[in-house]
Coordinates of C-alpha atoms in Angstrom, one line a residue:
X1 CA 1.3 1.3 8.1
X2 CA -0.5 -1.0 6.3
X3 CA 1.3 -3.6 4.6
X4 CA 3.2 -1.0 3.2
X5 CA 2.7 0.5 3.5
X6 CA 1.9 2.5 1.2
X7 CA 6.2 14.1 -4.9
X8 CA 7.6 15.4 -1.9
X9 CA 5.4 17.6 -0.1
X10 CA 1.5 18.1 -1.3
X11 CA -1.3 19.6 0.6
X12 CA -4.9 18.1 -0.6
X13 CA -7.4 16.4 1.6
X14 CA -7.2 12.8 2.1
X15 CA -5.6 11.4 -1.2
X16 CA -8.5 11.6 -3.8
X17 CA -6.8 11.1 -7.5
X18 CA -9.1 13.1 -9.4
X19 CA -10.1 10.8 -12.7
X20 CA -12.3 13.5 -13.9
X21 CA -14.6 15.9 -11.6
X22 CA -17.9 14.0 -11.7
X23 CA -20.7 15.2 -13.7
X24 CA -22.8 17.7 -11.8
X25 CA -25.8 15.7 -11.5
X26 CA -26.5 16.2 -8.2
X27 CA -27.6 19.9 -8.2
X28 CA -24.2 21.7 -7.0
X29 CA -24.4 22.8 -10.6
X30 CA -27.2 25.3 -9.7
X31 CA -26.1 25.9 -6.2
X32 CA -24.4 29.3 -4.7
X33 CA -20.9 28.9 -3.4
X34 CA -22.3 29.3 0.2
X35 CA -25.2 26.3 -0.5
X36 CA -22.7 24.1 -1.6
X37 CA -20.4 25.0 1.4
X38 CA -23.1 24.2 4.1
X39 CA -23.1 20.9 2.1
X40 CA -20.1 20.6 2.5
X41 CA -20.0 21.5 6.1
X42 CA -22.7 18.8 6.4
X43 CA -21.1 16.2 4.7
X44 CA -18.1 16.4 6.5
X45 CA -19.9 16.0 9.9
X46 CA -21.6 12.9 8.5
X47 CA -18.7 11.3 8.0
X48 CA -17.1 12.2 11.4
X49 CA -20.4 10.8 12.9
X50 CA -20.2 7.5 10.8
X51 CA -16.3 7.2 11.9
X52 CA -17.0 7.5 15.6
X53 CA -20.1 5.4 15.5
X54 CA -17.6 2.5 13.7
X55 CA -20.0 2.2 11.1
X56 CA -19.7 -0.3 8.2
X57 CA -16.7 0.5 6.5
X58 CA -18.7 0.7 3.0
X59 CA -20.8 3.3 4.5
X60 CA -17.9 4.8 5.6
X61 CA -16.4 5.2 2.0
X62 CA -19.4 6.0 0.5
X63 CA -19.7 9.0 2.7
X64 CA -16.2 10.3 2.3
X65 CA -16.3 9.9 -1.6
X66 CA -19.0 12.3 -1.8
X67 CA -17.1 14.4 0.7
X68 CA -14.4 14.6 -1.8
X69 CA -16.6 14.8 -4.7
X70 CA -18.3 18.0 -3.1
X71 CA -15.1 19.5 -2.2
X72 CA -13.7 19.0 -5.9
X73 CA -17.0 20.7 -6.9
X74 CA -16.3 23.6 -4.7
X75 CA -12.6 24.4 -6.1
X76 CA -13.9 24.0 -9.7
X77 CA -16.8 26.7 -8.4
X78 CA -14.7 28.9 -6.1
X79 CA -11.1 28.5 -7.2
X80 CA -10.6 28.0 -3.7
X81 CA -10.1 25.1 -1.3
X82 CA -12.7 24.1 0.9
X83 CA -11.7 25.3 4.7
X84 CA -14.3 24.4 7.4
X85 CA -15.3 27.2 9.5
X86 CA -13.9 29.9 6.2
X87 CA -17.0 30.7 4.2
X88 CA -16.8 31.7 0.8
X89 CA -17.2 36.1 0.5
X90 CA -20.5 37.2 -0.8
X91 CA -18.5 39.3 -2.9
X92 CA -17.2 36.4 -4.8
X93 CA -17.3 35.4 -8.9
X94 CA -18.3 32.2 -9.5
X95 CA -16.3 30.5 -12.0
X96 CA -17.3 29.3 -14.9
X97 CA -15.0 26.3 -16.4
X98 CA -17.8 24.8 -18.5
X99 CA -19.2 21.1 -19.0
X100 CA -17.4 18.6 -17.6
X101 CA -15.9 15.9 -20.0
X102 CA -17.9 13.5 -21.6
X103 CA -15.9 10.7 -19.9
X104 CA -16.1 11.6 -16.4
X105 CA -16.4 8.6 -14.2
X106 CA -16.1 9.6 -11.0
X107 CA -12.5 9.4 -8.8
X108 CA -10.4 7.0 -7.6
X109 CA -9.4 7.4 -3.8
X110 CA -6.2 6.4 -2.8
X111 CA -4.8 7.1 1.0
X112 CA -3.5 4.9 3.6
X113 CA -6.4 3.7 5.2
X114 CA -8.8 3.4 2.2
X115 CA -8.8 2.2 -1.6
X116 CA -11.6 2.6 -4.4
X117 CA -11.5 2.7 -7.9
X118 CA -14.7 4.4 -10.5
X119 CA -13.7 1.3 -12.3
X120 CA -13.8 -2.1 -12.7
X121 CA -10.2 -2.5 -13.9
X122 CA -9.2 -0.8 -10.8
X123 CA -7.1 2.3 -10.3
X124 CA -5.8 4.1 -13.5
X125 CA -1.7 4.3 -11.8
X126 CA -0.9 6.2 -14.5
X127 CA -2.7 8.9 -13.7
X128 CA -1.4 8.0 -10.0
X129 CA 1.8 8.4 -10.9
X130 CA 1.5 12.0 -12.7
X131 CA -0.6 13.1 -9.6
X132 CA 1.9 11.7 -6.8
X133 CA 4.7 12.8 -8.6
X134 CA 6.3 9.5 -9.0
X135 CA 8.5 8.0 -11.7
X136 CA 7.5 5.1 -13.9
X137 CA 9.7 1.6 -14.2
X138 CA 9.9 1.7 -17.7
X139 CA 12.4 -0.9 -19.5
X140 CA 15.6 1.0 -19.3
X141 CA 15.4 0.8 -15.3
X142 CA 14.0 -2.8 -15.6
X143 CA 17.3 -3.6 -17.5
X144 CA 19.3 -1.5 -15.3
X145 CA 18.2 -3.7 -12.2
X146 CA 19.1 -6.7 -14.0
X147 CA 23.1 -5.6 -15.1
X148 CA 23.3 -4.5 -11.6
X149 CA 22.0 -7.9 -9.7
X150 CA 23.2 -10.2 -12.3
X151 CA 19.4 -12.1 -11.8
X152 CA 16.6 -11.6 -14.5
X153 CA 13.9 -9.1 -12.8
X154 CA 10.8 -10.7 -10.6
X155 CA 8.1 -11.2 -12.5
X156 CA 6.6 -8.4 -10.1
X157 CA 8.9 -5.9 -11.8
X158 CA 8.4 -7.8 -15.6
X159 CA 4.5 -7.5 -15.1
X160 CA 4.1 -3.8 -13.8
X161 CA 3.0 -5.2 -10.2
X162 CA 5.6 -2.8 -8.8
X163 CA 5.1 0.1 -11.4
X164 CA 6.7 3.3 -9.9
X165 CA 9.6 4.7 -8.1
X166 CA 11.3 7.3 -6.4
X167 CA 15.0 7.4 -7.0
X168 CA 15.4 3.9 -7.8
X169 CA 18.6 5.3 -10.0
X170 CA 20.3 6.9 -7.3
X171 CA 20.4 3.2 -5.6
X172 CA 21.7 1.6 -8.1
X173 CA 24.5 4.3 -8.5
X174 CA 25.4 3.6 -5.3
X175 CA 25.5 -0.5 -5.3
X176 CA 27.6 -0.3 -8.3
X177 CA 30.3 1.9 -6.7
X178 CA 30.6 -0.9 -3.7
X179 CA 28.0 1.3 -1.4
X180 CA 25.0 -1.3 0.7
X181 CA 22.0 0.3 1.5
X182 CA 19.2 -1.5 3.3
X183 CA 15.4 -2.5 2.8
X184 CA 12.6 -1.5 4.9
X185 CA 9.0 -2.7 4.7
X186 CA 6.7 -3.2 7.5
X187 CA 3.1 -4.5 8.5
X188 CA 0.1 -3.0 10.4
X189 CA -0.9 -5.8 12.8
X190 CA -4.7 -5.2 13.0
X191 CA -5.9 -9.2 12.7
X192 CA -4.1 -12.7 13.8
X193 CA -4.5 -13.5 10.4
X194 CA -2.6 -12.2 7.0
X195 CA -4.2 -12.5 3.7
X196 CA -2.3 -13.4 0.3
X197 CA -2.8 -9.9 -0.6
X198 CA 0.0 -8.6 2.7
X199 CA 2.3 -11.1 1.3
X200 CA 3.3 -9.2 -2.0
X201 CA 5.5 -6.9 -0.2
X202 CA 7.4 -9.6 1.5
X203 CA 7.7 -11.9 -1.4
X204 CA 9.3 -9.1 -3.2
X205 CA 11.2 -7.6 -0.6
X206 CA 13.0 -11.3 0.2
X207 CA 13.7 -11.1 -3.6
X208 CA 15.8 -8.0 -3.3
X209 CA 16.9 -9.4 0.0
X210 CA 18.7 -12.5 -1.9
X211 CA 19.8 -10.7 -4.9
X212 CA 21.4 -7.7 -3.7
X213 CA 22.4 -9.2 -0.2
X214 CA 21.4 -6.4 2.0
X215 CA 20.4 -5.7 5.7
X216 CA 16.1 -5.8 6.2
X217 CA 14.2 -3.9 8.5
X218 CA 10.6 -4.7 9.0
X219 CA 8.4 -2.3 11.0
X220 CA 5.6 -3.3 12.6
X221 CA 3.5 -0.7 13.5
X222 CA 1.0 -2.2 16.6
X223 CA 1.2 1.2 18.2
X224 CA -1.0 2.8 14.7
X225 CA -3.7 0.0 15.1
X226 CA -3.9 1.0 19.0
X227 CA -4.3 4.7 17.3
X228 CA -7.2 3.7 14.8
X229 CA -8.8 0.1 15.5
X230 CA -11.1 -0.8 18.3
X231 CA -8.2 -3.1 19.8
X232 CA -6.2 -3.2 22.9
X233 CA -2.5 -2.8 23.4
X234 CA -2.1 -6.3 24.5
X235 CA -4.3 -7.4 21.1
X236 CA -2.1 -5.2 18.7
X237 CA 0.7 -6.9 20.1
X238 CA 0.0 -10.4 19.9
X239 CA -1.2 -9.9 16.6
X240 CA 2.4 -7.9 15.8
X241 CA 3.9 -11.9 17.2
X242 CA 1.5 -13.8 15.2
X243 CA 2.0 -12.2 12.1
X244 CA 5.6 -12.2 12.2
X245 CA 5.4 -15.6 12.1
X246 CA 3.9 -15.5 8.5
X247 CA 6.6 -13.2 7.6
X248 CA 9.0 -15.3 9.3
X249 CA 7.8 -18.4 6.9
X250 CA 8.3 -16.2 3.8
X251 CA 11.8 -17.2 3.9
X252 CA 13.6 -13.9 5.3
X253 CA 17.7 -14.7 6.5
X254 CA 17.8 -13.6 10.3
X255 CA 21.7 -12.7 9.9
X256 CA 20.3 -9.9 7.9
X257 CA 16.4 -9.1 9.2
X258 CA 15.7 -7.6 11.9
X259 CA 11.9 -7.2 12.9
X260 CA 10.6 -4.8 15.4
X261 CA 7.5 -3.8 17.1
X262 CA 7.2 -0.1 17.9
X263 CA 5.3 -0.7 21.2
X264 CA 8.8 -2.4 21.9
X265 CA 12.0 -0.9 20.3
X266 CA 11.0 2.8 20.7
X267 CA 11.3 2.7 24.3
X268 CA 14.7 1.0 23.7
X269 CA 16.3 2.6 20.9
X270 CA 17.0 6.5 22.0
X271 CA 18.5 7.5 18.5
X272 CA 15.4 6.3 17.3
X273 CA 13.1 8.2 19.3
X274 CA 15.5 11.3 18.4
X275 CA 14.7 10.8 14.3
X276 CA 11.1 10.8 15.3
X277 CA 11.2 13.5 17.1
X278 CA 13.3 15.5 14.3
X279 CA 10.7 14.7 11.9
X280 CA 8.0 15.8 14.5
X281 CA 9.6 19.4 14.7
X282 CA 9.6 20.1 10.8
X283 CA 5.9 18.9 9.9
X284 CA 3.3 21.4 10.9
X285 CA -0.3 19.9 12.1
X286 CA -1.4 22.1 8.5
X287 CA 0.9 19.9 6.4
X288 CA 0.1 17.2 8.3
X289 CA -3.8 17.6 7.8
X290 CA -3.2 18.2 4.7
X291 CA -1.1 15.2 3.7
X292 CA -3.5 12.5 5.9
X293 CA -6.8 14.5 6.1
X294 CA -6.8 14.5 10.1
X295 CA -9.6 16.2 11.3
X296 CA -10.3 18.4 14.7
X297 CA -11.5 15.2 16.1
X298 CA -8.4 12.8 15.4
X299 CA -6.6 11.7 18.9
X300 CA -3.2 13.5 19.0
X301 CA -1.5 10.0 18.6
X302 CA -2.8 9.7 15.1
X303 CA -1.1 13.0 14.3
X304 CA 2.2 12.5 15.7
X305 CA 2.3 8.7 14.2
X306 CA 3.6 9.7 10.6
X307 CA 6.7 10.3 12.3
X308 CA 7.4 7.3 13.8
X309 CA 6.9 5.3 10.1
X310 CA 9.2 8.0 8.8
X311 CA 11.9 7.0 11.4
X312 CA 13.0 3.5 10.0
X313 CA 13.9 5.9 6.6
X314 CA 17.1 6.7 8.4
X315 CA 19.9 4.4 9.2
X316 CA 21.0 6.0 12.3
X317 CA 17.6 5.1 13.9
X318 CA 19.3 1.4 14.1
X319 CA 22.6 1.4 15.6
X320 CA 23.5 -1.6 16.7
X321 CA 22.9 -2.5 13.0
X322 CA 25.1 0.4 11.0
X323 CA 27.4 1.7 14.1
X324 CA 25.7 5.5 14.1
X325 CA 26.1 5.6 10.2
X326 CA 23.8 8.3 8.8
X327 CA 24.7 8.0 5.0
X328 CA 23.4 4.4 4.3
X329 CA 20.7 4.8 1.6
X330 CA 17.1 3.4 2.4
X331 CA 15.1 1.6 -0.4
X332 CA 11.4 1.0 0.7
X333 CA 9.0 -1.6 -1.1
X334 CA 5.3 -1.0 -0.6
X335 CA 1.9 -0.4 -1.8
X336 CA 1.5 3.2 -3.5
X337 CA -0.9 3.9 -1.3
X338 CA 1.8 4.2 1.6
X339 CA 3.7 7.0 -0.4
X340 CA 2.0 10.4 1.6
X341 CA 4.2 9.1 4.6
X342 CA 6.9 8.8 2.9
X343 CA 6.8 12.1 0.6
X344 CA 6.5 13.8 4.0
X345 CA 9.8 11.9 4.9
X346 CA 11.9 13.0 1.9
X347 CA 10.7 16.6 1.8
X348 CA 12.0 16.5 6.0
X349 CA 15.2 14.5 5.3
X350 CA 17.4 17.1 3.5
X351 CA 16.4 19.8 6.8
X352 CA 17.0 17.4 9.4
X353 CA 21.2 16.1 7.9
X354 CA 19.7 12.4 6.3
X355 CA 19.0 11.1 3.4
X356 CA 15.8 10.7 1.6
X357 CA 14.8 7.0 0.9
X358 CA 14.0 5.4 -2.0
X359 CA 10.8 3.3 -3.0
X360 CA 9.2 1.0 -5.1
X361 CA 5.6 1.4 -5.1
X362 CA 3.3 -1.9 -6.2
X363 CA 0.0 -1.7 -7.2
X364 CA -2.8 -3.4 -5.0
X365 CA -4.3 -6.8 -4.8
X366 CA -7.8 -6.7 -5.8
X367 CA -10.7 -7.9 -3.3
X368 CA -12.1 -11.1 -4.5
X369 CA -15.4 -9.2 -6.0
X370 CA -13.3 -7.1 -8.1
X371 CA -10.1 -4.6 -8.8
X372 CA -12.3 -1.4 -7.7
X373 CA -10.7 -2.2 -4.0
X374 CA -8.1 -4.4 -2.1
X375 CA -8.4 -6.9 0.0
X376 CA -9.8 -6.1 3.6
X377 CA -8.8 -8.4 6.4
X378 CA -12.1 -7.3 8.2
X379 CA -14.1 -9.2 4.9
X380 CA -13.4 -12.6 5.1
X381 CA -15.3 -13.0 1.8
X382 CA -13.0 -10.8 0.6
X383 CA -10.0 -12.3 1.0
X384 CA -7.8 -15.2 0.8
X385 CA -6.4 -16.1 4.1
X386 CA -3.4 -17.5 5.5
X387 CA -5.3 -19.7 7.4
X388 CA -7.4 -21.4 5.1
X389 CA -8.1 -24.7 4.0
X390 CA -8.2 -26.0 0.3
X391 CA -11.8 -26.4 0.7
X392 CA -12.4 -22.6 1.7
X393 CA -9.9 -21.4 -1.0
X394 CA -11.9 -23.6 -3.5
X395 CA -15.3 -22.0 -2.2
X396 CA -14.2 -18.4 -1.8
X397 CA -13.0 -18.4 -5.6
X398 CA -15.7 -19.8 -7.0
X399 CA -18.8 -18.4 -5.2
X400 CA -16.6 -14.9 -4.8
X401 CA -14.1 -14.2 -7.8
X402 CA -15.6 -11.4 -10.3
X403 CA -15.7 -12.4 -13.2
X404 CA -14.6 -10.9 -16.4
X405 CA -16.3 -14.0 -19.1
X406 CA -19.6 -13.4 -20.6
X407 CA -23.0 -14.4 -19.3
X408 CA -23.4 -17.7 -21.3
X409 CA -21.1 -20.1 -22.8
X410 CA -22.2 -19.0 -25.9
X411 CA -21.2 -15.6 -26.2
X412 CA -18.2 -16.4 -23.7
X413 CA -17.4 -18.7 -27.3
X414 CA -18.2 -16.2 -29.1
X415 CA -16.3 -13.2 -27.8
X416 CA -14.1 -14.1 -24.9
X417 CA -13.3 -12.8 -21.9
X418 CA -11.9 -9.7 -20.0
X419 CA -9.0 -10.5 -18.6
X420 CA -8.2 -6.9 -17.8
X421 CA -11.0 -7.2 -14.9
X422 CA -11.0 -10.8 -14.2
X423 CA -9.6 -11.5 -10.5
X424 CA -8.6 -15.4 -11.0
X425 CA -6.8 -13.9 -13.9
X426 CA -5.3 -11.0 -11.8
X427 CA -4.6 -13.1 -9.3
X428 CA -2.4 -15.7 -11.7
X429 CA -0.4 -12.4 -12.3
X430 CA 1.0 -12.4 -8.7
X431 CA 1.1 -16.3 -8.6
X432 CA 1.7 -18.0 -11.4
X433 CA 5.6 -17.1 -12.4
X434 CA 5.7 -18.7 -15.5
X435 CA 4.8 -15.9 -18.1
X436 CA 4.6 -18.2 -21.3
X437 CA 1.8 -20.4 -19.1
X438 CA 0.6 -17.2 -18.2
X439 CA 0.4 -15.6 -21.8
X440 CA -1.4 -18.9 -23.3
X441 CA -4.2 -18.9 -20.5
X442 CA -4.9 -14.5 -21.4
X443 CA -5.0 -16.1 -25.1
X444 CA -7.1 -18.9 -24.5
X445 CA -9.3 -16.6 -22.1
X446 CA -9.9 -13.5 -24.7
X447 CA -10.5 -16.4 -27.6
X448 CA -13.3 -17.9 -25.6
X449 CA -11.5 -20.9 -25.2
X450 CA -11.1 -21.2 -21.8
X451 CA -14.2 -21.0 -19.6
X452 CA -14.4 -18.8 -16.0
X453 CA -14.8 -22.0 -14.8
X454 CA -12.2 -23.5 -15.9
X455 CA -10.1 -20.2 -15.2
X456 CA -10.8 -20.8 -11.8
X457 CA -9.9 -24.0 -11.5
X458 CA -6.1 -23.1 -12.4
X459 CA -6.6 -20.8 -10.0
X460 CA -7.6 -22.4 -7.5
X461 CA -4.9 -25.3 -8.1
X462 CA -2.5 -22.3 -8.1
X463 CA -3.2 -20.9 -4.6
X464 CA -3.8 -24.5 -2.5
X465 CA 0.0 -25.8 -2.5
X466 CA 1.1 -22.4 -2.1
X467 CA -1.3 -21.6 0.6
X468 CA -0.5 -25.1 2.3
X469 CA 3.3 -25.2 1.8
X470 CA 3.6 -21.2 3.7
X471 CA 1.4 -23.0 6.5
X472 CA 4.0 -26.2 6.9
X473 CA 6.9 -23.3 6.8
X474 CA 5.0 -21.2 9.6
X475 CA 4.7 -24.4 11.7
X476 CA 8.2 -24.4 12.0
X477 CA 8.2 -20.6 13.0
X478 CA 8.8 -21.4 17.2
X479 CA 8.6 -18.3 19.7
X480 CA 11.9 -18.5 20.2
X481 CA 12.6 -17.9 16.4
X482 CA 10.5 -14.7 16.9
X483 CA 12.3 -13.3 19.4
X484 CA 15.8 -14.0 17.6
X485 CA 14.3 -12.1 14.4
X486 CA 12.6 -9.1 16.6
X487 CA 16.1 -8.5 19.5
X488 CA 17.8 -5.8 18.7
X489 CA 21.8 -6.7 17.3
X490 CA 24.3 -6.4 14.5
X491 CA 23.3 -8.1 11.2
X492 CA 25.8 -9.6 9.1
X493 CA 26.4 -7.6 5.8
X494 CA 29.1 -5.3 4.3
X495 CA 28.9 -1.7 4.2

């Protein structure tokens, strides 16, 4: 789970969104089905090799992009999926489906381990949503949530940070006839440090918190960095400590939050163990391949792990909070690329007697040099931190933030700026919650009138006293506070 994290049930390797198939420039055009499988083959050992050797992580992407460009190429030429160790027959017609379209720019990849975007204005999430199978939050939900709460939307849901949903409806149904449900989030501990990017989820999941006055459960999943980062047990678990102090500092009411560490409550919690071990029984290693894009050469705890995020989906996994209920409804806010674990877990639900949760699925936070990936925790150039000073903030969004104004003052005068791709601009969209201050500085921006310079600055006199004022609230965050929050017990709500 990474900061979740995040259509039922669909089988493609890894979680490329197709944009377009790329232009065949490359020479698969003119290759036979079996040339462009031993590329394939080829490819795909690369990019085991570079894994194992813990190569850069741009490398890394690199390689598996073309991976997933070659095996696109190879289903347009085959009408087949790629299968390693199934050759194509000799017997076989190649397809012919013509030139590609004038347009095509590559793909974005989306799964829960990597981001990138063909470009610069980041991933097209409309296409996402068609291809995941999602539902869009158009303005007759966003006025539905607002009858129902009484409280004008976040300006998350008002600015089409969280864009899509699953079932959202059917929640709402079910708080207007006097039924609770609950919230679950969670956090992949892989640094002591949090950047502003992993706290979108928990500002907006405090929101919902407050206005629908519900139970919270927040995962914290330091048994999947064990699984895929070059950390120890003992590391993954301080860092599940330290950064639920952040969270802590967000604001969350520990009457109604309870945050665990899987290292910790799974060995405590039997029912729990027993949802994760339903889910186990009812995903093949197939579906599961075909959902993550585990290879031969994953460790077996990778394999078994999507389980264990899938467990929190179910209320009878927390007893001492809902007294063995299974029927309270589950509504999970998180970053859409945390949705394959959880379309595993609705398309199990209905086979194992529980109910399929709900989610809201945001959009990402862009890296400093631009929308076309998120922040990275491992880049501190990347990111802003947690941890940082003024001074740092100041340097990392001057010398780092893409920007989207023109080359010179002149023609930035002339013909404005790009607001669409410009990250101190992005960024004011998660930060700044006034939307007519907002709406003047876009104006401003596009007329030339404001400067990136001066673009920044509001920027960066956006993030300091937000940045500073978390830190004051996480100094008051004690050890003992922590272990209130993460011990198992009843939270105070009404069914």
């Amino acid at each position: 789970m990474t900061c979740i994290f995040g259509n039922e049930l669909f089988f493609t390797s890894y979680f490329a969104v197709k944009k377009m198939t790329d232009c065949q420039g490359d020479g698969e055009g003119t290759m036979s089905p079996m040339e462009l499988f031993e590329k394939l083959n080829a490819q795909g050992e690369k990019v085991r090799s570079l894994k194992s050797a813990k190569a850069e992580k741009a490398e890394i992407d690199a390689a598996v992009q073309l991976l997933l460009k070659l095996k696109v190429d190879y289903k347009q030429m085959t009408g087949q999926d790629y299968k390693a160790g199934c050759p194509p027959s000799e017997n076989l017609i190649v397809s012919n489906n013509g030139p590609a379209a004038d347009d095509c720019d590559g793909e974005d990849l989306v799964d829960p381990w990597n981001v990138s975007a063909s470009s610069t204005k980041g991933v097209d999430y409309d296409k996402l949503i068609v291809r995941f199978g999602s539902s869009k939050i158009d303005k007759e939900l966003l006025e539905r949530i607002e009858k129902v709460s009484g409280q004008r939307a976040h300006h998350f849901l008002r600015r089409g940070i969280f864009f899509s949903h699953r079932d959202m409806h059917q929640i709402l149904d079910a708080y207007e006839k006097h039924k609770s449900f609950y919230l679950y989030t969670g956090r992949g501990p892989s640094s002591e440090a949090m950047h502003v990017g992993h706290l979108i989820p928990f500002i907006f999941t405090k929101w919902l918190q407050d206005v629908f006055d519900i139970p919270l459960v927040i995962q914290m999943t330091d048994d999947e960095k064990y699984l895929w980062k070059d950390l120890t047990l003992e590391e993954c678990h301080r860092f599940t400590v330290e950064n639920a102090k952040d969270i802590i500092a967000c604001g969350f009411d520990v009457n109604k939050t309870f945050i665990f560490s899987d290292l910790d409550y799974m060995g405590a919690s039997p029912q729990f163990y027993r949802n994760v071990v339903k889910v186990q029984k009812h995903v093949t290693f197939n579906q599961v391949k075909g959902i993550f894009g585990f290879t031969d050469s994953d460790c077996i705890g990778k394999i078994s792990f999507p389980a264990i995020q899938a467990a929190p989906s179910f209320s009878s996994s927390f007893p001492q909070i809902f007294g063995g209920k299974k029927d309270v409804p589950c509504l999970i806010p998180c970053a859409i690329d945390q949705d394959p674990y959880f379309r595993m877990t609705r398309d199990v639900a209905p086979r194992i007697g529980l109910l399929k949760p709900a989610l809201l699925h945001s959009t990402f936070f862009p890296a400093l040099q631009g929308a076309q990936t998120k922040m990275s925790a491992s880049d501190p150039n990347s990111s802003i931190f947690l941890t940082d000073t003024p001074k740092q903030i100041k340097n990392k969004v001057n010398k780092h933030a893409f920007s989207g104004g023109k080359d010179t003052v002149e023609e930035h005068r002339k013909y404005g700026g790009n607001t669409e791709v410009d990250v101190s601009f992005l960024y004011l969209t998660f930060f700044l919650e006034d939307d007519e201050k907002l709406e003047k500085i876009k104006e401003d921006y596009t007329s030339g009138a404001l400067l990136t310079g001066e673009l920044k600055k509001i920027l960066i006199e956006t993030l300091q006293p937000m940045i500073a004022q978390h830190q004051e609230r996480r100094k008051q965050v004690t050890d003992e506070m922590v272990q209130q929050f993460m011990t198992p017990r009843p939270l105070n709500f009404k069914f």
